[in-house]
Short mmCIF file of C-alpha atoms and ligand atoms in Angstrom, two decimals:
data_model
loop_
_atom_site.label_atom_id
_atom_site.label_comp_id
_atom_site.label_asym_id
_atom_site.label_seq_id
_atom_site.Cartn_x
_atom_site.Cartn_y
_atom_site.Cartn_z
CA MET L 1 0.00 0.00 0.00
CA SER L 2 1.24 3.49 -0.71
CA ALA L 3 1.91 5.53 2.39
CA PRO L 4 -1.08 7.51 3.68
CA GLY L 5 -1.30 11.07 2.45
CA GLU L 6 0.04 13.91 4.50
CA ASN L 7 -3.54 15.17 4.79
CA LEU L 8 -4.51 12.48 7.31
CA LYS L 9 -4.57 14.37 10.57
CA ILE L 10 -5.62 13.54 14.12
CA ASN L 11 -7.78 15.71 16.39
CA GLY L 12 -5.24 17.38 18.68
CA GLU L 13 -7.87 19.09 20.84
CA ARG L 14 -9.71 15.82 21.49
CA LEU L 15 -6.39 14.15 22.38
CA TRP L 16 -5.47 16.95 24.81
CA ASP L 17 -8.94 16.87 26.41
CA SER L 18 -8.58 13.12 26.97
CA LEU L 19 -5.13 13.58 28.53
CA MET L 20 -6.49 16.21 30.91
CA GLU L 21 -9.55 14.06 31.73
CA MET L 22 -7.39 11.06 32.57
CA ALA L 23 -5.09 13.30 34.64
CA LYS L 24 -8.01 14.02 37.01
CA ILE L 25 -7.87 10.39 38.15
CA GLY L 26 -5.30 9.72 40.86
CA PRO L 27 -4.12 13.34 41.17
CA GLY L 28 -0.75 14.00 42.78
CA ILE L 29 -0.11 16.73 45.32
CA ALA L 30 1.82 19.01 42.93
CA GLY L 31 -0.08 18.90 39.65
CA GLY L 32 1.00 15.46 38.48
CA ASN L 33 -0.41 12.01 39.10
CA ASN L 34 -0.24 9.24 41.68
CA ARG L 35 -2.10 6.44 39.87
CA GLN L 36 0.06 3.51 40.92
CA THR L 37 -0.58 0.10 39.48
CA LEU L 38 -3.45 -1.98 40.91
CA THR L 39 -4.66 0.80 43.19
CA ASP L 40 -8.26 2.00 43.21
CA GLU L 41 -7.12 4.99 41.18
CA ASP L 42 -5.62 2.64 38.56
CA ALA L 43 -8.95 0.79 38.46
CA GLU L 44 -10.79 4.08 37.90
CA GLY L 45 -8.46 5.03 35.06
CA ARG L 46 -8.89 1.60 33.48
CA ALA L 47 -12.67 1.95 33.58
CA LEU L 48 -12.53 5.35 31.87
CA PHE L 49 -10.14 3.99 29.22
CA GLN L 50 -12.47 1.01 28.61
CA LYS L 51 -15.47 3.34 28.20
CA TRP L 52 -13.60 5.49 25.68
CA CYS L 53 -12.51 2.40 23.72
CA GLU L 54 -16.05 1.02 23.60
CA ASP L 55 -17.37 4.46 22.58
CA ALA L 56 -14.90 4.20 19.68
CA GLY L 57 -16.39 0.87 18.65
CA MET L 58 -13.66 -1.33 20.00
CA THR L 59 -14.03 -4.53 22.03
CA MET L 60 -11.95 -5.01 25.18
CA GLY L 61 -10.00 -8.09 26.21
CA VAL L 62 -8.01 -8.41 29.44
CA ASP L 63 -5.35 -11.00 30.22
CA THR L 64 -4.51 -12.65 33.55
CA MET L 65 -1.86 -10.02 34.30
CA GLY L 66 -4.45 -7.25 33.87
CA THR L 67 -3.18 -5.91 30.56
CA MET L 68 -6.00 -4.39 28.47
CA PHE L 69 -6.36 -4.94 24.71
CA ALA L 70 -8.99 -2.94 22.78
CA THR L 71 -9.53 -4.25 19.24
CA ARG L 72 -10.65 -2.32 16.16
CA PRO L 73 -11.46 -4.97 13.52
CA GLY L 74 -9.53 -5.20 10.27
CA GLU L 75 -10.81 -6.27 6.86
CA ASP L 76 -8.69 -9.42 6.67
CA PRO L 77 -9.76 -11.96 9.30
CA ASP L 78 -6.46 -13.80 8.93
CA ALA L 79 -4.23 -10.76 9.38
CA LEU L 80 -2.46 -10.44 12.74
CA PRO L 81 -3.20 -7.16 14.51
CA VAL L 82 -0.97 -4.12 14.77
CA TYR L 83 -0.66 -3.38 18.51
CA VAL L 84 -0.27 0.24 19.65
CA GLY L 85 -0.02 1.23 23.27
CA SER L 86 1.86 2.02 26.45
CA HIS L 87 0.77 2.26 30.12
CA LEU L 88 -1.68 4.18 32.32
CA ASP L 89 -0.02 3.42 35.67
CA THR L 90 2.17 6.19 37.10
CA GLN L 91 4.97 6.75 39.57
CA PRO L 92 3.89 7.89 43.06
CA THR L 93 5.00 11.39 42.08
CA GLY L 94 4.53 10.92 38.37
CA GLY L 95 3.60 13.19 35.52
CA LYS L 96 0.41 13.36 33.44
CA TYR L 97 2.02 12.11 30.21
CA ASP L 98 4.50 9.28 30.96
CA GLY L 99 2.77 6.24 29.40
CA VAL L 100 -0.59 7.98 29.22
CA LEU L 101 0.29 9.83 26.02
CA GLY L 102 1.06 6.48 24.36
CA VAL L 103 -2.22 4.87 25.36
CA LEU L 104 -4.43 7.88 24.60
CA GLY L 105 -2.43 8.70 21.47
CA ALA L 106 -3.19 5.18 20.22
CA LEU L 107 -6.87 5.72 21.09
CA GLU L 108 -6.81 9.03 19.20
CA ALA L 109 -5.39 7.24 16.16
CA VAL L 110 -8.37 4.87 16.21
CA ARG L 111 -10.82 7.74 16.79
CA SER L 112 -9.28 9.46 13.74
CA MET L 113 -9.58 6.30 11.65
CA ASN L 114 -13.26 6.26 12.58
CA ASP L 115 -13.69 9.96 11.69
CA LEU L 116 -11.99 9.46 8.33
CA GLY L 117 -13.80 6.18 7.60
CA ILE L 118 -10.50 4.40 7.17
CA LYS L 119 -10.50 0.60 6.91
CA THR L 120 -7.28 -1.33 7.49
CA ARG L 121 -6.32 -4.86 6.43
CA HIS L 122 -4.81 -5.63 9.83
CA PRO L 123 -6.86 -5.11 13.00
CA ILE L 124 -5.60 -2.47 15.42
CA VAL L 125 -5.24 -3.30 19.13
CA VAL L 126 -4.87 -0.39 21.55
CA THR L 127 -2.98 -1.68 24.60
CA ASN L 128 -2.66 -0.62 28.24
CA TRP L 129 0.16 -2.72 29.74
CA ALA L 130 -0.21 -3.41 33.47
CA ASN L 131 2.52 -2.29 35.86
CA GLU L 132 4.97 -0.69 33.47
CA GLU L 133 6.48 1.50 36.17
CA GLY L 134 7.60 -1.18 38.61
CA ALA L 135 7.35 1.44 41.36
CA ARG L 136 4.93 -0.53 43.54
CA PHE L 137 5.79 -4.02 42.32
CA ALA L 138 9.29 -4.52 40.90
CA PRO L 139 10.45 -4.95 38.21
CA ALA L 140 9.33 -2.37 35.69
CA MET L 141 7.51 -3.61 32.57
CA LEU L 142 6.26 -6.59 34.57
CA ALA L 143 3.14 -7.51 32.54
CA SER L 144 4.83 -7.04 29.18
CA GLY L 145 7.70 -9.17 30.50
CA VAL L 146 5.25 -11.98 31.27
CA PHE L 147 3.64 -11.45 27.84
CA ALA L 148 7.06 -11.86 26.18
CA GLY L 149 7.72 -15.04 28.17
CA VAL L 150 10.77 -13.67 30.04
CA ILE L 151 9.07 -13.48 33.46
CA SER L 152 6.79 -16.23 34.82
CA GLN L 153 3.29 -15.26 35.91
CA ASP L 154 3.86 -17.02 39.23
CA HIS L 155 6.89 -14.83 39.87
CA ALA L 156 4.91 -11.75 38.91
CA TYR L 157 1.93 -12.65 41.10
CA ALA L 158 4.23 -13.12 44.11
CA ARG L 159 5.88 -9.68 43.85
CA THR L 160 5.10 -7.60 46.93
CA ASP L 161 4.77 -3.89 47.59
CA LEU L 162 6.20 -2.16 50.68
CA GLU L 163 3.09 -3.17 52.66
CA GLY L 164 3.57 -6.85 51.77
CA LYS L 165 0.57 -7.00 49.42
CA THR L 166 1.15 -9.21 46.37
CA TYR L 167 0.51 -8.36 42.72
CA GLY L 168 -1.88 -11.30 42.39
CA GLU L 169 -3.94 -10.28 45.43
CA GLU L 170 -4.19 -6.64 44.37
CA LEU L 171 -5.13 -7.54 40.79
CA GLU L 172 -8.00 -9.67 42.14
CA ARG L 173 -8.98 -6.97 44.65
CA ILE L 174 -9.43 -4.23 42.01
CA GLY L 175 -11.34 -6.65 39.77
CA TRP L 176 -9.07 -6.40 36.73
CA LYS L 177 -7.77 -9.95 36.50
CA GLY L 178 -8.84 -10.95 32.98
CA ASP L 179 -9.30 -14.41 31.54
CA GLU L 180 -6.99 -14.30 28.53
CA GLU L 181 -3.79 -16.35 28.69
CA VAL L 182 -0.85 -13.94 28.81
CA GLY L 183 1.14 -14.04 25.59
CA ALA L 184 -1.44 -16.05 23.63
CA ARG L 185 -2.05 -13.00 21.45
CA LYS L 186 0.26 -12.77 18.42
CA MET L 187 1.32 -9.41 17.03
CA HIS L 188 2.02 -8.37 13.43
CA ALA L 189 3.85 -5.34 14.82
CA TYR L 190 3.97 -3.09 17.89
CA TYR L 191 4.24 0.73 18.06
CA GLU L 192 4.58 2.84 21.20
CA LEU L 193 4.42 6.64 21.49
CA HIS L 194 6.14 8.02 24.59
CA ILE L 195 7.56 11.29 25.91
CA GLU L 196 11.35 11.27 25.76
CA GLN L 197 11.80 11.68 29.52
CA GLY L 198 15.16 13.26 28.70
CA PRO L 199 16.46 16.65 27.42
CA ILE L 200 17.73 15.83 23.92
CA LEU L 201 14.75 16.53 21.62
CA GLU L 202 13.90 19.84 23.28
CA ALA L 203 17.56 20.91 23.30
CA GLU L 204 17.95 20.01 19.62
CA GLY L 205 14.65 21.67 18.72
CA LYS L 206 13.18 18.48 17.26
CA ASP L 207 9.49 17.55 17.25
CA ILE L 208 9.98 13.78 16.88
CA GLY L 209 12.39 11.16 18.19
CA VAL L 210 12.84 8.28 15.75
CA VAL L 211 13.74 5.64 18.33
CA THR L 212 16.27 3.15 16.97
CA HIS L 213 17.32 1.53 20.25
CA CYS L 214 16.65 1.38 24.00
CA GLN L 215 19.42 1.12 26.56
CA GLY L 216 19.63 -1.99 28.71
CA LEU L 217 19.08 -2.07 32.48
CA TRP L 218 19.96 -3.92 35.69
CA TRP L 219 18.07 -3.39 38.96
CA LEU L 220 20.32 -4.83 41.70
CA GLU L 221 18.58 -5.15 45.06
CA PHE L 222 21.14 -5.07 47.90
CA THR L 223 20.34 -6.33 51.40
CA LEU L 224 22.95 -5.22 53.94
CA THR L 225 22.91 -6.74 57.41
CA GLY L 226 24.36 -4.72 60.28
CA LYS L 227 23.73 -4.82 64.02
CA GLU L 228 20.92 -2.84 65.61
CA ALA L 229 22.45 -0.77 68.40
CA HIS L 230 21.98 2.50 70.28
CA THR L 231 23.18 5.50 68.21
CA GLY L 232 24.23 7.27 71.39
CA SER L 233 25.86 4.76 73.68
CA THR L 234 27.55 2.48 71.11
CA PRO L 235 31.22 3.45 70.64
CA MET L 236 32.16 4.10 66.99
CA LEU L 237 34.60 1.17 66.81
CA MET L 238 31.96 -1.25 68.09
CA ARG L 239 29.42 -0.44 65.39
CA VAL L 240 28.37 -2.77 62.56
CA ASN L 241 26.90 0.07 60.56
CA ALA L 242 24.87 -1.05 57.51
CA GLY L 243 23.90 2.58 56.84
CA LEU L 244 27.56 3.55 56.47
CA ALA L 245 28.11 0.65 54.06
CA MET L 246 25.09 1.75 52.00
CA SER L 247 26.37 5.33 51.75
CA ARG L 248 29.80 4.12 50.56
CA ILE L 249 28.13 1.85 47.98
CA LEU L 250 26.02 4.74 46.66
CA GLU L 251 29.20 6.84 46.30
CA MET L 252 30.89 3.95 44.50
CA VAL L 253 27.95 3.50 42.07
CA GLN L 254 28.32 7.18 41.14
CA GLU L 255 32.06 6.69 40.54
CA VAL L 256 31.52 3.55 38.39
CA ALA L 257 28.86 5.27 36.24
CA MET L 258 30.97 8.40 35.78
CA ALA L 259 34.00 6.31 34.83
CA ALA L 260 31.85 4.56 32.18
CA GLN L 261 30.88 7.79 30.40
CA PRO L 262 29.60 8.40 27.79
CA GLY L 263 26.49 6.28 27.62
CA ALA L 264 26.07 4.98 31.14
CA VAL L 265 23.94 5.90 34.17
CA GLY L 266 23.74 4.59 37.72
CA GLY L 267 21.89 5.59 40.86
CA VAL L 268 19.55 4.59 43.67
CA GLY L 269 15.94 5.72 44.04
CA GLN L 270 14.58 3.55 46.82
CA MET L 271 15.96 2.39 50.15
CA GLN L 272 14.58 1.05 53.43
CA PHE L 273 16.25 1.18 56.84
CA SER L 274 15.10 -1.29 59.46
CA PRO L 275 13.93 -0.56 62.10
CA ASN L 276 14.14 2.99 60.68
CA SER L 277 14.27 4.58 64.11
CA ARG L 278 16.24 7.79 64.65
CA ASN L 279 18.30 6.42 67.52
CA VAL L 280 18.85 2.85 66.36
CA LEU L 281 21.66 1.88 64.01
CA PRO L 282 20.00 -0.08 61.18
CA GLY L 283 20.08 -3.85 61.44
CA LYS L 284 19.04 -4.10 57.81
CA VAL L 285 19.27 -1.76 54.81
CA VAL L 286 17.62 -2.68 51.50
CA PHE L 287 18.11 -0.58 48.37
CA THR L 288 17.99 -1.02 44.58
CA VAL L 289 20.82 0.11 42.32
CA ASP L 290 19.56 1.11 38.84
CA ILE L 291 22.28 0.97 36.15
CA ARG L 292 21.79 1.37 32.40
CA SER L 293 23.73 1.58 29.15
CA PRO L 294 23.05 1.04 25.42
CA ASP L 295 26.34 -0.91 25.34
CA GLN L 296 25.98 -4.52 26.53
CA ALA L 297 29.62 -4.90 27.61
CA LYS L 298 29.57 -1.60 29.49
CA LEU L 299 26.27 -2.51 31.21
CA ASP L 300 27.47 -5.92 32.36
CA GLY L 301 30.90 -4.52 33.26
CA MET L 302 29.32 -1.96 35.57
CA ARG L 303 27.27 -4.67 37.23
CA ALA L 304 30.33 -6.85 37.86
CA GLN L 305 32.33 -3.91 39.25
CA ILE L 306 29.55 -2.73 41.55
CA GLU L 307 28.89 -6.18 42.98
CA LYS L 308 32.62 -6.82 43.56
CA ARG L 309 33.30 -3.45 45.20
CA ALA L 310 30.13 -3.60 47.29
CA ALA L 311 31.29 -6.93 48.75
CA GLU L 312 34.67 -5.35 49.56
CA ILE L 313 33.05 -2.32 51.24
CA CYS L 314 30.81 -4.54 53.36
CA ALA L 315 33.67 -6.85 54.34
CA GLU L 316 35.71 -3.84 55.47
CA ILE L 317 32.89 -2.59 57.71
CA GLY L 318 31.88 -6.12 58.81
CA VAL L 319 28.39 -5.87 57.32
CA GLY L 320 26.61 -8.77 55.62
CA CYS L 321 25.88 -8.24 51.92
CA SER L 322 23.56 -10.06 49.54
CA VAL L 323 22.39 -8.91 46.11
CA GLU L 324 19.56 -10.05 43.84
CA ALA L 325 18.96 -8.92 40.25
CA VAL L 326 15.27 -7.95 40.46
CA GLY L 327 15.06 -6.37 37.02
CA HIS L 328 16.93 -6.71 33.76
CA PHE L 329 16.75 -6.36 30.01
CA ASP L 330 19.54 -6.20 27.45
CA PRO L 331 19.92 -3.20 25.12
CA VAL L 332 17.19 -3.35 22.45
CA THR L 333 17.44 -2.70 18.71
CA PHE L 334 14.03 -1.80 17.27
CA ALA L 335 12.74 -3.11 13.93
CA PRO L 336 14.40 -1.14 11.09
CA ASP L 337 11.32 -1.30 8.82
CA LEU L 338 9.09 0.18 11.51
CA VAL L 339 11.75 2.76 12.38
CA SER L 340 11.76 3.77 8.70
CA ASN L 341 7.96 4.10 8.79
CA VAL L 342 8.25 6.51 11.71
CA ARG L 343 10.94 8.56 9.97
CA ALA L 344 8.96 8.66 6.70
CA ALA L 345 5.82 9.73 8.54
CA ALA L 346 7.66 12.59 10.26
CA GLU L 347 9.08 13.73 6.92
CA ARG L 348 5.73 13.45 5.14
CA LEU L 349 4.07 15.49 7.87
CA GLY L 350 6.86 18.04 7.93
CA TYR L 351 7.97 17.44 11.51
CA SER L 352 11.63 17.86 12.46
CA HIS L 353 13.10 14.62 13.74
CA MET L 354 16.27 12.88 14.85
CA ASN L 355 17.35 9.36 15.72
CA LEU L 356 17.22 8.64 19.43
CA ILE L 357 18.21 5.92 21.88
CA SER L 358 15.62 5.64 24.65
CA GLY L 359 17.10 6.29 28.08
CA ALA L 360 14.03 4.91 29.87
CA GLY L 361 12.73 1.38 29.58
CA HIS L 362 9.37 0.73 27.94
CA ASP L 363 6.96 -2.13 27.24
CA ALA L 364 8.19 -1.92 23.65
CA CYS L 365 11.47 -3.44 24.91
CA TRP L 366 9.66 -6.68 25.74
CA ALA L 367 7.26 -6.47 22.79
CA ALA L 368 10.37 -6.41 20.58
CA LYS L 369 11.11 -9.95 21.76
CA VAL L 370 7.92 -11.34 20.21
CA ALA L 371 7.22 -9.03 17.25
CA PRO L 372 8.75 -6.22 15.18
CA ALA L 373 8.47 -3.18 17.44
CA THR L 374 9.48 0.44 17.63
CA MET L 375 8.72 3.74 19.33
CA VAL L 376 7.91 7.34 18.51
CA MET L 377 9.00 10.01 20.98
CA CYS L 378 8.08 13.62 21.57
CA PRO L 379 10.00 16.15 23.69
CA CYS L 380 9.13 17.01 27.28
CA VAL L 381 9.84 20.32 28.99
CA GLY L 382 13.36 20.42 30.41
CA GLY L 383 13.60 16.68 29.82
CA LEU L 384 11.88 16.25 33.18
CA SER L 385 9.91 13.10 33.98
CA HIS L 386 9.13 10.93 37.01
CA ASN L 387 8.34 14.28 38.58
CA GLU L 388 4.92 15.87 39.03
CA ALA L 389 6.12 18.90 37.09
CA GLU L 390 6.49 16.78 33.93
CA GLU L 391 5.10 18.84 31.03
CA ILE L 392 4.65 18.69 27.27
CA THR L 393 2.95 21.03 24.81
CA PRO L 394 -0.27 20.25 22.90
CA ASP L 395 1.73 20.67 19.70
CA TRP L 396 4.27 18.03 20.74
CA ALA L 397 1.44 15.67 21.74
CA ARG L 398 -0.30 16.22 18.39
CA ALA L 399 2.88 15.82 16.34
CA GLY L 400 3.84 12.58 18.08
CA THR L 401 0.35 11.17 17.72
CA GLU L 402 0.10 12.16 14.07
CA VAL L 403 3.40 10.41 13.29
CA LEU L 404 2.21 7.37 15.24
CA PHE L 405 -1.07 7.44 13.27
CA HIS L 406 0.70 7.48 9.91
CA ALA L 407 3.26 4.84 10.84
CA VAL L 408 0.53 2.53 12.15
CA LEU L 409 -1.54 3.00 8.99
CA GLU L 410 1.52 2.18 6.89
CA THR L 411 1.88 -1.15 8.69
CA ALA L 412 -1.83 -1.91 9.09
CA GLU L 413 -2.44 -1.16 5.36
CA ILE L 414 -5.37 1.07 4.42
CA VAL L 415 -7.87 -0.88 2.28
CA GLY L 416 -10.75 1.51 2.01
O1 HGY D 1 12.32 2.61 34.65
C1 HGY D 1 11.99 2.93 33.50
O2 HGY D 1 12.81 3.15 32.65
C2 HGY D 1 10.53 3.09 33.16
O3 HGY D 1 10.17 4.43 33.40
N1 HGY D 1 9.68 2.23 33.92
MN1 MN D 2 6.65 5.17 30.76
MN1 MN D 3 7.85 5.94 33.90
#
């Protein structure tokens, strides 16, 4: 099929209204969102998304991990669907657009197909992946990881949040455990629109990121075992201070990541002290080191260095040290044909664009294991994300969605 004409546009106002409507569900305390996975707020957002999909003539399926699949029929009953989606769950202090733009942008593409009376050979499936963020239940991209067959559903169901609730229990509790077998669906292709969550596109003045790759990731969960003791009466030389060991490990992670520049990041976002009392030295400290690089050797080299040096630091202080890899994916190369569709769509529509490696992980990284997949990115203000002040412009949202729309139509093949 020839590529769709540059006149095929989406309804940017309708898209923006839907983004703002969804943002009312699970509001944060500073203008963003706290719609964490499998919370009542997540359930409310899911219900609204389902209503919108059904209003657009789609039928909803849900799998046993809670991922939602809204289908717009194609003309060829034998043609595998083109999947288009992202995630509606947010960080505890998340923005209004991370993930949400990809789900509602995909919905807008279908709404626009309806407006324009477009028929496609392949069905279109708008997808809301469960638990992309991994903030409440580690790891990130949990449901898409089960879908791709790299994480077992049993493992996923047993993941616990900080209150000890399990994924499986919470999915049942909110009433969004579907009946479809995870991964039984087969994809012709997968597209995901997402904000960049970094500063490059805005700094370069580009409307569109043509995403060629995504950097790989390790989440290393350290458990350090010290000795609970009085912070006042315990002499310094008698302490078995797990908190001190943790601080030295954090400093070392920074050193390792800086020494691996360019193209490497490392840091810690979550830690727990136990008993977490002001005047008790911690008996246990648990924290997750997040390291990433687009270069496989660099990524694995950082992991090896950090684990080796952490063991040395703990031995020196006399603190017990164990580490578990609770999240991982290798660097991803997206499907060149789909990447070309995105680039051609941006050119046809007159949007400035550049190749980009995604710094953040996305469900597309796991979808790429089971089907040709790629991403479209738009800038975000100051490159800020995972912060309630995350912001984009309506023009960026429209441009990204319009490019997504055209690339999807190219793959789904217009037949009438
Ligand atoms: O961690 C990530 O890269 C994604 O935002 N879940
Ligand atoms: Mn995201
Ligand atoms: Mn995120």
